[in-house]
Coordinates of C-alpha atoms and ligand atoms in Angstrom, one line a residue:
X1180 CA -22.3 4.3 3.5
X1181 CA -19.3 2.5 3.4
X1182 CA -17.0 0.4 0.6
X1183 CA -15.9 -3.0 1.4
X1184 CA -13.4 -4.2 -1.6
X1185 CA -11.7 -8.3 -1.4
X1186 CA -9.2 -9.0 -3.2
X1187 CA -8.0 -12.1 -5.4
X1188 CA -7.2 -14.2 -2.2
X1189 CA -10.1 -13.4 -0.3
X1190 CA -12.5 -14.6 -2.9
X1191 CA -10.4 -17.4 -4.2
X1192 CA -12.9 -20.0 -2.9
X1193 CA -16.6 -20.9 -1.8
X1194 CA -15.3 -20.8 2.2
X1195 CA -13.6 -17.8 1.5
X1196 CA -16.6 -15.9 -0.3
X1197 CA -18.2 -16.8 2.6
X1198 CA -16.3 -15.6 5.2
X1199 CA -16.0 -12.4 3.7
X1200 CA -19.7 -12.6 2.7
X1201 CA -20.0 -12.8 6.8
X1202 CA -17.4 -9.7 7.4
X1203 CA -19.9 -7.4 5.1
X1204 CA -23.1 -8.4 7.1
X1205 CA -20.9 -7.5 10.4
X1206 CA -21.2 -3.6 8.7
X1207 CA -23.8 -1.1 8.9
X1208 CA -25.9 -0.4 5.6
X1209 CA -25.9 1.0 3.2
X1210 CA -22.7 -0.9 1.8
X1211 CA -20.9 -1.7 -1.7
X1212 CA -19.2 -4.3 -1.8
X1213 CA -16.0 -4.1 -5.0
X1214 CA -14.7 -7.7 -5.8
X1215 CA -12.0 -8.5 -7.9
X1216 CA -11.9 -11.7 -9.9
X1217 CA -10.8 -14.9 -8.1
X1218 CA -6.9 -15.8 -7.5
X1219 CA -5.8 -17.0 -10.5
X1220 CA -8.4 -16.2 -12.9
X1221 CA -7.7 -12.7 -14.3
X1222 CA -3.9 -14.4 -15.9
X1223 CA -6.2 -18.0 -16.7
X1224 CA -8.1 -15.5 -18.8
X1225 CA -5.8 -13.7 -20.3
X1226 CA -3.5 -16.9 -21.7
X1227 CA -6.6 -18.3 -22.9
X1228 CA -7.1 -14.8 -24.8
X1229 CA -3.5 -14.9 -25.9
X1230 CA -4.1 -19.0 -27.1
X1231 CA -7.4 -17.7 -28.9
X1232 CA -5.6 -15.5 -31.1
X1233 CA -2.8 -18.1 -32.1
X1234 CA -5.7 -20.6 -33.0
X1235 CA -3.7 -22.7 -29.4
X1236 CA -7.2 -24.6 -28.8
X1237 CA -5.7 -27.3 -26.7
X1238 CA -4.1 -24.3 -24.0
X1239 CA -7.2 -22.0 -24.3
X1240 CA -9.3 -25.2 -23.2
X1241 CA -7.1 -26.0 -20.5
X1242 CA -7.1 -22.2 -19.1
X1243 CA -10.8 -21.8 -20.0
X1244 CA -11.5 -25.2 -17.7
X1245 CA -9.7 -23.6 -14.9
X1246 CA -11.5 -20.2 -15.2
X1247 CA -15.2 -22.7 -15.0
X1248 CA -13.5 -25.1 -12.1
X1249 CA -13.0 -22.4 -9.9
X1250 CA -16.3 -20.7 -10.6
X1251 CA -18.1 -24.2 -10.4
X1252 CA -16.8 -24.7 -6.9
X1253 CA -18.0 -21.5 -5.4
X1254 CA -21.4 -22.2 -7.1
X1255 CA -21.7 -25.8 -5.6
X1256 CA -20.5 -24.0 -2.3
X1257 CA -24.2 -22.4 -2.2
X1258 CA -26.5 -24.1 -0.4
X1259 CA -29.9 -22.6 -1.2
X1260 CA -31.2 -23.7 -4.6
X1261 CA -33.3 -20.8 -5.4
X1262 CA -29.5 -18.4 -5.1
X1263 CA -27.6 -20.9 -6.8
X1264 CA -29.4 -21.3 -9.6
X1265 CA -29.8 -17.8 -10.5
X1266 CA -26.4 -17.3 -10.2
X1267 CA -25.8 -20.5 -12.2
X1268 CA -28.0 -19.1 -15.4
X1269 CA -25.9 -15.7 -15.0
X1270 CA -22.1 -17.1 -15.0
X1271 CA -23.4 -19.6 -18.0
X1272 CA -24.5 -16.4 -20.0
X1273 CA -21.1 -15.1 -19.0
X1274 CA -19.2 -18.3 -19.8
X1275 CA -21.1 -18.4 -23.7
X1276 CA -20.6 -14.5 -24.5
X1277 CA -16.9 -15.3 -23.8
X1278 CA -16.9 -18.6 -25.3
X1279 CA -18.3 -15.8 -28.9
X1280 CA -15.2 -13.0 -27.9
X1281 CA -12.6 -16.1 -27.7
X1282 CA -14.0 -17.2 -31.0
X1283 CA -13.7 -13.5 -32.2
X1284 CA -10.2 -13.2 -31.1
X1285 CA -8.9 -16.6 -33.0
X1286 CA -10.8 -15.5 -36.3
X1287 CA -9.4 -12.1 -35.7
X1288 CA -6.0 -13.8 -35.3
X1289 CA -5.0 -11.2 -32.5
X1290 CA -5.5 -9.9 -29.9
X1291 CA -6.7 -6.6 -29.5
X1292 CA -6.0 -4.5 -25.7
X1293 CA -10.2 -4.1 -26.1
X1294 CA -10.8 -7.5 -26.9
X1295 CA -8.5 -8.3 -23.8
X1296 CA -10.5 -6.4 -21.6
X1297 CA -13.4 -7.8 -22.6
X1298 CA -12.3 -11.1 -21.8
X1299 CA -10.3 -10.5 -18.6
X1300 CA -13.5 -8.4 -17.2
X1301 CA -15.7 -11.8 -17.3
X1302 CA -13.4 -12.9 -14.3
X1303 CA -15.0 -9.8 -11.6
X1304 CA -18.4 -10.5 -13.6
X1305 CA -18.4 -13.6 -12.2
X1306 CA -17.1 -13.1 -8.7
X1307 CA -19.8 -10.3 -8.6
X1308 CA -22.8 -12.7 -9.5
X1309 CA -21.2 -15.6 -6.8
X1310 CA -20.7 -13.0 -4.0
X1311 CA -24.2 -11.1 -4.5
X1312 CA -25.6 -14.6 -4.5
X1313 CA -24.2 -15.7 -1.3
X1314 CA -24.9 -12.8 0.4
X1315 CA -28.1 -13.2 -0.3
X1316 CA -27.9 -17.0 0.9
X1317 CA -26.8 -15.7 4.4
X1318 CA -30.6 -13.5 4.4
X1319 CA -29.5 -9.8 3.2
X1320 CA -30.9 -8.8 -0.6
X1321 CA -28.2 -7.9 -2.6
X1322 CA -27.5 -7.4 -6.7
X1323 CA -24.4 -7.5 -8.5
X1324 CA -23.5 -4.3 -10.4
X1325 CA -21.2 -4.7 -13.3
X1326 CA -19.0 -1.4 -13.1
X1327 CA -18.7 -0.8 -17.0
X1328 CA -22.2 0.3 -16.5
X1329 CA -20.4 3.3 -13.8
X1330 CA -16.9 3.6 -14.3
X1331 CA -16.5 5.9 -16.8
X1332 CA -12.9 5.6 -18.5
X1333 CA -10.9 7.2 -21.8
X1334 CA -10.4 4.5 -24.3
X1335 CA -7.0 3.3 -23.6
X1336 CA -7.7 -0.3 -23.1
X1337 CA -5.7 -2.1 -20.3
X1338 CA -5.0 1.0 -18.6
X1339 CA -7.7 3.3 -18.7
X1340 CA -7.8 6.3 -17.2
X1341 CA -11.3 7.3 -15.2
X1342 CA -13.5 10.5 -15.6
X1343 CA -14.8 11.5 -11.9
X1344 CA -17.4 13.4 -12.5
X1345 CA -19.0 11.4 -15.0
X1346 CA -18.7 8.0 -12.8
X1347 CA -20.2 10.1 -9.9
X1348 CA -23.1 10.7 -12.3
X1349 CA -23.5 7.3 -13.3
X1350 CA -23.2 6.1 -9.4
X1351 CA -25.8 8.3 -8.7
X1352 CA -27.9 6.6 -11.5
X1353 CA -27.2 3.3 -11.0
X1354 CA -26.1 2.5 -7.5
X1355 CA -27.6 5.0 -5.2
X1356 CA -31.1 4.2 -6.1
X1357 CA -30.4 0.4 -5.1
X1358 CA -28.3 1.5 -1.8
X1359 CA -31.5 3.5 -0.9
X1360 CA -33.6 0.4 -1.4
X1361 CA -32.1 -1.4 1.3
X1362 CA -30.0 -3.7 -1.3
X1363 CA -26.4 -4.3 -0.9
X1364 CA -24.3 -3.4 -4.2
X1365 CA -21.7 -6.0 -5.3
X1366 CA -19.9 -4.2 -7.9
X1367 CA -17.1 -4.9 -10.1
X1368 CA -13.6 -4.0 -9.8
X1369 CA -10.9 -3.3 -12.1
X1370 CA -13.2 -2.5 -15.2
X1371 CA -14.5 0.7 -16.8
X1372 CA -16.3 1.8 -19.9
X1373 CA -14.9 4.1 -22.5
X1374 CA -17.3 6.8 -23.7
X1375 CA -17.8 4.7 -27.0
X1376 CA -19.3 2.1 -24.3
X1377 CA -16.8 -0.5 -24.4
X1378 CA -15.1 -2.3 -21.8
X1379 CA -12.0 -1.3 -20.4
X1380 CA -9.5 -2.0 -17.5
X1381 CA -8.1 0.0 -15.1
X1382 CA -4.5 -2.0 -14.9
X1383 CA -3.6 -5.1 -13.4
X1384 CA -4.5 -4.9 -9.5
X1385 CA -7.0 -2.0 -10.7
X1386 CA -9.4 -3.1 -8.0
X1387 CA -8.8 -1.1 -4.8
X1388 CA -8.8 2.3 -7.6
X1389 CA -12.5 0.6 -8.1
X1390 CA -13.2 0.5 -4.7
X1391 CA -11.8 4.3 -3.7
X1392 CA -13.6 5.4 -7.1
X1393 CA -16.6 4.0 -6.0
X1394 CA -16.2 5.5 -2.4
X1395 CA -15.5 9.0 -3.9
X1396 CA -18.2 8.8 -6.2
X1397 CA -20.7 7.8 -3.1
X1398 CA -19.6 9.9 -0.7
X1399 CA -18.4 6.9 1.4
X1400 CA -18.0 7.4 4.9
X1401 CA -14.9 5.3 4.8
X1402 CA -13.2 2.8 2.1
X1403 CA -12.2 -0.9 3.7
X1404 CA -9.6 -2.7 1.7
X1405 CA -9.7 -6.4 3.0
X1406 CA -6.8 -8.5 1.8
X1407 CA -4.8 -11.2 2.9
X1408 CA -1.9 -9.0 5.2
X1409 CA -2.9 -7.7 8.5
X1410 CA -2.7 -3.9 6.9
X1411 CA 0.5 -1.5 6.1
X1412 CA 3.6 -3.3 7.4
X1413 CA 6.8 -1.5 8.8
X1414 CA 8.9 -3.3 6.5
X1415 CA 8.5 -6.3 4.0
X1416 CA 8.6 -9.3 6.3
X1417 CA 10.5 -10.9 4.7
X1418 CA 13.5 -8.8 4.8
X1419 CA 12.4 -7.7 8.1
X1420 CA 11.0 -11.2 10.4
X1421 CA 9.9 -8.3 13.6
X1422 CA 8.0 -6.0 10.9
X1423 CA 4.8 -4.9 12.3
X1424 CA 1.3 -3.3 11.3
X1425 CA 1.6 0.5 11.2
X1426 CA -2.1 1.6 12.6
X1427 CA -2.1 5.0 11.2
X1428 CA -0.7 6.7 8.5
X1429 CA -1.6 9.4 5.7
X1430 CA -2.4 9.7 2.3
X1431 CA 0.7 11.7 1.5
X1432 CA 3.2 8.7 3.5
X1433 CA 0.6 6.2 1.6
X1434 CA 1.4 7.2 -1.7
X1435 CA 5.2 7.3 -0.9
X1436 CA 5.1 3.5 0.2
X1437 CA 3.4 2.5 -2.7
X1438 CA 5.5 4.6 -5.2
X1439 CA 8.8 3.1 -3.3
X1440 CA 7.6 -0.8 -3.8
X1441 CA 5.2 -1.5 -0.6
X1442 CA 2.9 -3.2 -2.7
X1443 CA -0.2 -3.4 0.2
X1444 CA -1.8 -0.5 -2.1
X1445 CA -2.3 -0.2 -5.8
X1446 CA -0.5 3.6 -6.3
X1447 CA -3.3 5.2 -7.5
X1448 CA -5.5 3.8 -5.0
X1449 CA -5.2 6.4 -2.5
X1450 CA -5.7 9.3 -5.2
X1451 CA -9.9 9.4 -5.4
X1452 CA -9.9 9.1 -1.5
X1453 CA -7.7 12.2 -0.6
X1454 CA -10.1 14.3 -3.1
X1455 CA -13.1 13.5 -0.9
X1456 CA -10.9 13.5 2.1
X1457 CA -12.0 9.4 2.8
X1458 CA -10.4 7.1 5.2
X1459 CA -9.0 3.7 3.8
X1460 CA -8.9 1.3 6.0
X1461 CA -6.7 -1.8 4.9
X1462 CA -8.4 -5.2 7.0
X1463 CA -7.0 -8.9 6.4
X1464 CA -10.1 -10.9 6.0
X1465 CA -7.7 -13.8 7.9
X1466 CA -8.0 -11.6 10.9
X1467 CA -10.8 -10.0 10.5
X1468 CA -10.7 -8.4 14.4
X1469 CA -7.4 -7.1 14.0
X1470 CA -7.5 -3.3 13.5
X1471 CA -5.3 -3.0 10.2
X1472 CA -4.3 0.3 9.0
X1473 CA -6.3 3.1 8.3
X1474 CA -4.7 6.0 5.9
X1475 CA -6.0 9.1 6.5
X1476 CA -5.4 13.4 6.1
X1477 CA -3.4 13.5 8.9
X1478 CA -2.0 10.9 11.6
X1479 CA -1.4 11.9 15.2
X1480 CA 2.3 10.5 15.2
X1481 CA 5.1 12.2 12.8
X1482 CA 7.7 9.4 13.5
X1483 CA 9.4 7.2 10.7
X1484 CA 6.5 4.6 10.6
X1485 CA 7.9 2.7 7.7
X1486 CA 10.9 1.1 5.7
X1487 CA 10.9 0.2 1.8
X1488 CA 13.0 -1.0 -0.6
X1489 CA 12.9 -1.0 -4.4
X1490 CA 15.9 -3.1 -6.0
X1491 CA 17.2 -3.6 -9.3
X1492 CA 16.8 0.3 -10.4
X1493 CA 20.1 2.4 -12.3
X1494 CA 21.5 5.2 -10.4
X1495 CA 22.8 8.0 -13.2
X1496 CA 24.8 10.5 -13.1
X1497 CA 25.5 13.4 -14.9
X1498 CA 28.3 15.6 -14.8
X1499 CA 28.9 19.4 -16.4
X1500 CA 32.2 21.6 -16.0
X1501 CA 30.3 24.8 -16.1
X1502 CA 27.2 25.8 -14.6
X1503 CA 25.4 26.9 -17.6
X1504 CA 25.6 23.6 -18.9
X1505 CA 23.8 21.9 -16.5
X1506 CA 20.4 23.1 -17.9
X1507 CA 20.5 21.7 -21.5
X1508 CA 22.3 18.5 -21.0
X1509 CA 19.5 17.9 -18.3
X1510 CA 16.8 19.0 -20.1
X1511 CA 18.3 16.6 -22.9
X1512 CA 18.3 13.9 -20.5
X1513 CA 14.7 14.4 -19.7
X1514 CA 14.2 13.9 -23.1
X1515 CA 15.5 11.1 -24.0
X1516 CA 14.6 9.2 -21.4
X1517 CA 11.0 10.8 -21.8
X1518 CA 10.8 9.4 -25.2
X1519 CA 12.3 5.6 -24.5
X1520 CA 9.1 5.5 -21.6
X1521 CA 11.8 5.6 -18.6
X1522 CA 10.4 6.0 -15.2
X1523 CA 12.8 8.8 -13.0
X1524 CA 11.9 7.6 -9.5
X1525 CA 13.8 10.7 -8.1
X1526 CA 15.6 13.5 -9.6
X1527 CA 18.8 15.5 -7.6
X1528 CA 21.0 17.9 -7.8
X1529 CA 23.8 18.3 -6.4
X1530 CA 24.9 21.9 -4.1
X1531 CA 27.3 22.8 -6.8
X1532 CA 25.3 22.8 -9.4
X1533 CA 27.3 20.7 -11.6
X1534 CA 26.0 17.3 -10.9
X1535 CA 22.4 15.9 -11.5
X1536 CA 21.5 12.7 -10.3
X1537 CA 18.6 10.2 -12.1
X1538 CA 17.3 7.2 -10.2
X1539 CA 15.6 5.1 -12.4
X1540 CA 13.7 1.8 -13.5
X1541 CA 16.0 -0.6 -14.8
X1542 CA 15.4 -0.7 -18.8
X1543 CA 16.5 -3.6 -21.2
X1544 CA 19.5 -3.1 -22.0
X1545 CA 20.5 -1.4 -18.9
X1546 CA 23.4 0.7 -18.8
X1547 CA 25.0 0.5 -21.8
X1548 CA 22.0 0.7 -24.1
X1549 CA 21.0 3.8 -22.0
X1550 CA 24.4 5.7 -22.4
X1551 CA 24.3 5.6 -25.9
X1552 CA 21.2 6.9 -26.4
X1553 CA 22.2 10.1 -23.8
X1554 CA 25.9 10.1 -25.3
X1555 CA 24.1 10.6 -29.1
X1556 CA 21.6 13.2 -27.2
X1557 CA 24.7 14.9 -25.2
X1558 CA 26.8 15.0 -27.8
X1559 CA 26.6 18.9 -28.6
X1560 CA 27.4 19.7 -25.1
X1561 CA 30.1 19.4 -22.3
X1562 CA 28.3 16.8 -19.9
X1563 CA 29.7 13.5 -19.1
X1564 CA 27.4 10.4 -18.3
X1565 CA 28.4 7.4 -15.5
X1566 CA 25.3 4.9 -15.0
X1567 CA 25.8 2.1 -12.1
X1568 CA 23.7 -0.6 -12.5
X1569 CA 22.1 -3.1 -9.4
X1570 CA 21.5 -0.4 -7.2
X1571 CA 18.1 0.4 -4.8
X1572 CA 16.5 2.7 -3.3
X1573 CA 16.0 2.7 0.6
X1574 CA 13.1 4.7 1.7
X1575 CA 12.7 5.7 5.6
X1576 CA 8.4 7.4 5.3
X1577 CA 7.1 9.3 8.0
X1578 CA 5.4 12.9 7.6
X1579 CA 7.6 15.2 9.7
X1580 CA 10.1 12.8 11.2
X1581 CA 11.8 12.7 7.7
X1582 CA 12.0 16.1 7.1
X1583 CA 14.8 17.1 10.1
X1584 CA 17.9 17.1 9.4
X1585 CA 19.2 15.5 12.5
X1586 CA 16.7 12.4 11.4
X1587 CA 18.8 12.5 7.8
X1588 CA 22.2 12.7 9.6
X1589 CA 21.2 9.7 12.1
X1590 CA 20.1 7.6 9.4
X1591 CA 23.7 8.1 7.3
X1592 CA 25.4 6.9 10.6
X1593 CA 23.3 4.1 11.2
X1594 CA 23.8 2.8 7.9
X1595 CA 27.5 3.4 8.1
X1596 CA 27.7 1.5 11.5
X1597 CA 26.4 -1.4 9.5
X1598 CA 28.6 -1.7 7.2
X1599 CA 26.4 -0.2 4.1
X1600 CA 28.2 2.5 1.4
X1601 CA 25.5 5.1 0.9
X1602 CA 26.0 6.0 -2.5
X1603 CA 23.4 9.0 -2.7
X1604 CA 20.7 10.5 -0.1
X1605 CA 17.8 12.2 -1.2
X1606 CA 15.0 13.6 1.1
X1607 CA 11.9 14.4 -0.4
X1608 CA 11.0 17.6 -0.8
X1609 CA 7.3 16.3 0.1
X1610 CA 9.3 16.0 3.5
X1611 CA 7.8 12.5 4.0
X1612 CA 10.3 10.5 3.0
X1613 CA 14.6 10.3 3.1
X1614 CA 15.8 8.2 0.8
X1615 CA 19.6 6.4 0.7
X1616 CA 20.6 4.7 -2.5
X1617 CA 22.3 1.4 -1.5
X1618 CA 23.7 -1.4 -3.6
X1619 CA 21.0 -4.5 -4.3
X1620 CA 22.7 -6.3 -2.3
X1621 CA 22.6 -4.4 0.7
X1622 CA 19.7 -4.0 0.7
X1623 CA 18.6 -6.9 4.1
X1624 CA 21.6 -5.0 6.1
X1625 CA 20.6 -1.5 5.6
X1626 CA 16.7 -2.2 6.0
X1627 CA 17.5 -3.9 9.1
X1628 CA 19.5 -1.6 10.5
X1629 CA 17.0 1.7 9.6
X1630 CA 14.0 -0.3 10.9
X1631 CA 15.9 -1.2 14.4
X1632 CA 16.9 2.3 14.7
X1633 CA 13.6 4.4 13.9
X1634 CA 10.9 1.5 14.3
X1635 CA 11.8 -1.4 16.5
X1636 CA 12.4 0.8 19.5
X1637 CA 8.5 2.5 19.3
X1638 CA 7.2 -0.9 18.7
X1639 CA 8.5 -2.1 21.6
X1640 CA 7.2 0.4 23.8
X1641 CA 4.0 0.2 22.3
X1642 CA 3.4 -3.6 22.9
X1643 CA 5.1 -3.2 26.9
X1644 CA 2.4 -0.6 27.3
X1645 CA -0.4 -2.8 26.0
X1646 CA 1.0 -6.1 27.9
X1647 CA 0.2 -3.3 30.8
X1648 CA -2.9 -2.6 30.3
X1649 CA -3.9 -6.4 29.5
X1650 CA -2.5 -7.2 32.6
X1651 CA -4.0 -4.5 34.7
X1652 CA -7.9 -5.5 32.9
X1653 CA -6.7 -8.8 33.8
X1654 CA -6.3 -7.5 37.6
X1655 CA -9.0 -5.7 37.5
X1656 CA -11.6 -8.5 36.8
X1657 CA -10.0 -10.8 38.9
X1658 CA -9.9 -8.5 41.9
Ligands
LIG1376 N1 -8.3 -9.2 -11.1 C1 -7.5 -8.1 -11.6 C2 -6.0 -8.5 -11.6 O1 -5.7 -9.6 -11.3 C3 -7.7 -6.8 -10.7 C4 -7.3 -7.0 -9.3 O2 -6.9 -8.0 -8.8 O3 -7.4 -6.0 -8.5 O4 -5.2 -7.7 -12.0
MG1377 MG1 -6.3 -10.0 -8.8

């Protein structure tokens, strides 16, 4: 059994439902299929639930007509009458019940997080119905599932939290019976349903978490995440114009790129998979041939594979004059920053013992909100606080390779060679990743220079070897 999910892009439009409609028939059976709503619909949704509850009747009209534009021109884009009609009764029952929560919502005067994810779910309601319907145009039988039905979430609305063993119960109940039937499965992404039965999200881009859910919940031989990029790059293209598609990588590098801003993979994506020890294969339904990247245990190559880059992040700094002091005024740091919701990206300390070093998301307020709130916490204690603002994190992520020293040290000199003031290194403990905290806006220089260095080099061998063996194919059939 295997998960197909498409994304936003890859469902935007009737030509495009198709096409992807065709890359699912190309797979074996038994097969789920995880949508997410159409580009654009999940955010047309949520400003008309946000005009609701300020009584805004001309702007939740306009977003609401945008919502039933783009589902009327995937409707008219199905050519047997018997599919689109059904579909057409479904997405109008779907269109009136959140006609009745809109209404809800402007009486109400707010906007509640449930209510919002009971409005913002109608958008992979819909896209389930339209893709179910099409696939059964092109001859295959196929029923939507909506996933607040399976899913099973806590209650915190907008970012719920799934249950795994009691969504593996429901797939059993609800899906596997239909999968053993022969019918394809078009299920939902992004939504849940809290034990109380509402409807809940799983976060904004929630979708591939649905479809790794789903796979773990199934068994799934492997998870396919099609999307509009040809898979995991080597760098952000456009820092990097010669970035290529990494084929292989593992969960553990995965999980790194995601958490230092590659943003191919929703972070928590990957988690559900590596449980049930899953492959996810990442596919651009543009190029549907093209191999991608699969993510997997282990990869057969323990080189730097790829380069990231999260800007606009505060680098701080704290500094005790004895040792014993290092302890509470971190430990008050933590605090603090624990209670003001501050994400640490990385934690160091330095070989003396005196220094701890915070990277972290930029905050409002930045620096100078953030030092008084850690000079009020610090104030019973000996430690002294600088905070530089504009600064990023580099990331170099490759199992093995980043865990040598030597690959540390030659890293430091390329970056120097180029002209880029390292201002703290860091190498995961994980050993998958080395990190370099540059300025923002050295950020181009230094990715450049890391990805010529560690990637460029490989790359280039590996496309002389396969111009080889083209040519030699080529040689053979002609001789
Ligand atoms: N449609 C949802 C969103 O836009 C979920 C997803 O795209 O994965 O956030
Ligand atoms: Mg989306």
């Amino acid at each position: 059994m295997i998960v197909l999910k498409f994304g936003g892009t890859s469902v935007a439009n009737a030509q495009r439902i198709r096409d992807a409609a065709r890359i699912v028939l190309d797979q074996p059976a038994p097969r789920v299929v995880v949508v997410s709503a159409a580009a654009g619909v999940t955010n047309a949704l949520l400003e008309a639930a946000r005009a609701a509850a300020r009584a805004d009747t001309e702007r939740r009209a306009a977003a609401i007509a945008r919502v039933h534009g783009i589902h009327a021109e995937i409707l008219a884009g199905i050519a047997n009458a018997q599919c689109r009609d059904e579909a057409d009764i479904a997405i109008a029952d779907l269109h009136a019940a959140l006609d009745r929560d809109l209404e809800d919502i402007t009486a109400a005067g707010e906007l509640s997080d449930r209510f919002s994810d009971r409005v913002v779910a109608t958008g992979e309601k819909c896209l389930s119905i339209l893709m179910a319907a099409t696939i059964r145009e092109l001859g295959s039988e196929a029923r939507p599932v909506f996933t607040d039905t399976v899913i099973a979430t806590d209650d915190r609305h907008g970012a719920a939290r799934p249950d795994r063993a009691r969504t593996r119960e429901n797939a059993d109940r609800v899906i596997r019976p239909l999968l053993d039937a022969g019918v394809t499965v078009v299920a939902t992404g992004f939504i849940g349903a809290s034990a109380a039965g509402e409807t809940t999200t799983l976060g904004r881009g929630g979708s591939d978490y649905s479809a790794t859910l789903l796979g773990a919940a199934l068994d799934a031989a492997e998870v396919q995440i099609w999307t509009d990029v040809p898979g995991v790059l080597s760098a952000d293209p456009r820092t990097v114009p010669h970035a290529l598609v990494v084929p292989e990588i593992s969960y553990d590098e995965a999980q790194e790129l995601a958490h230092f801003g590659a943003k191919v993979l929703h972070p928590r994506t990957i988690r559900p998979a590596v449980a049930r020890d899953i492959p996810v294969r990442i596919l651009s339904t543009f190029a549907p041939a093209e191999p991608g990247t699969v993510v997997t245990r282990e990869t057969t190559s323990d080189r730097i594979k790829a380069i990231t880059a999260l800007r606009g992040l505060i680098l701080l700094t704290l500094d005790v004059a004895e040792l014993e002091d290092l302890a509470p005024a971190a430990s008050a740091a933590f605090r603090v920053m624990h209670e003001r919701g501050i994400e640490i990206l990385t934690v160091s300390q330095s070989s003396s013992r005196r220094r701890m070093t915070y990277l972290i998301d930029a905050v409002g307020g930045g620096c100078p909100t953030l030092q008084a709130h850690l000079g009020e916490a610090l104030q019973d204690s000996e430690a002294s606080v600088s905070c530089e603002e504009h600064v990023a994190v580099l990331a170099a992520v490759g199992n093995g390779a980043a865990s040598t020293a030597s690959a540390l040290s030659r890293m430091m000199a390329v970056l120097h060679r180029a002209g880029v003031k390292v201002m703290a290194t860091h190498q995961q403990t994980s050993n998958v990743a080395m990190l370099a905290v540059v300025a923002d806006d050295d950020v181009a220089r230094a990715v450049n220079a890391v990805h010529d260095a560690f990637i460029r080099p490989v790359a280039e061998r590996r496309a002389r070897r396969q111009r080889r063996s083209e040519l030699m194919a080529e040689a053979v059939r002609v001789g």
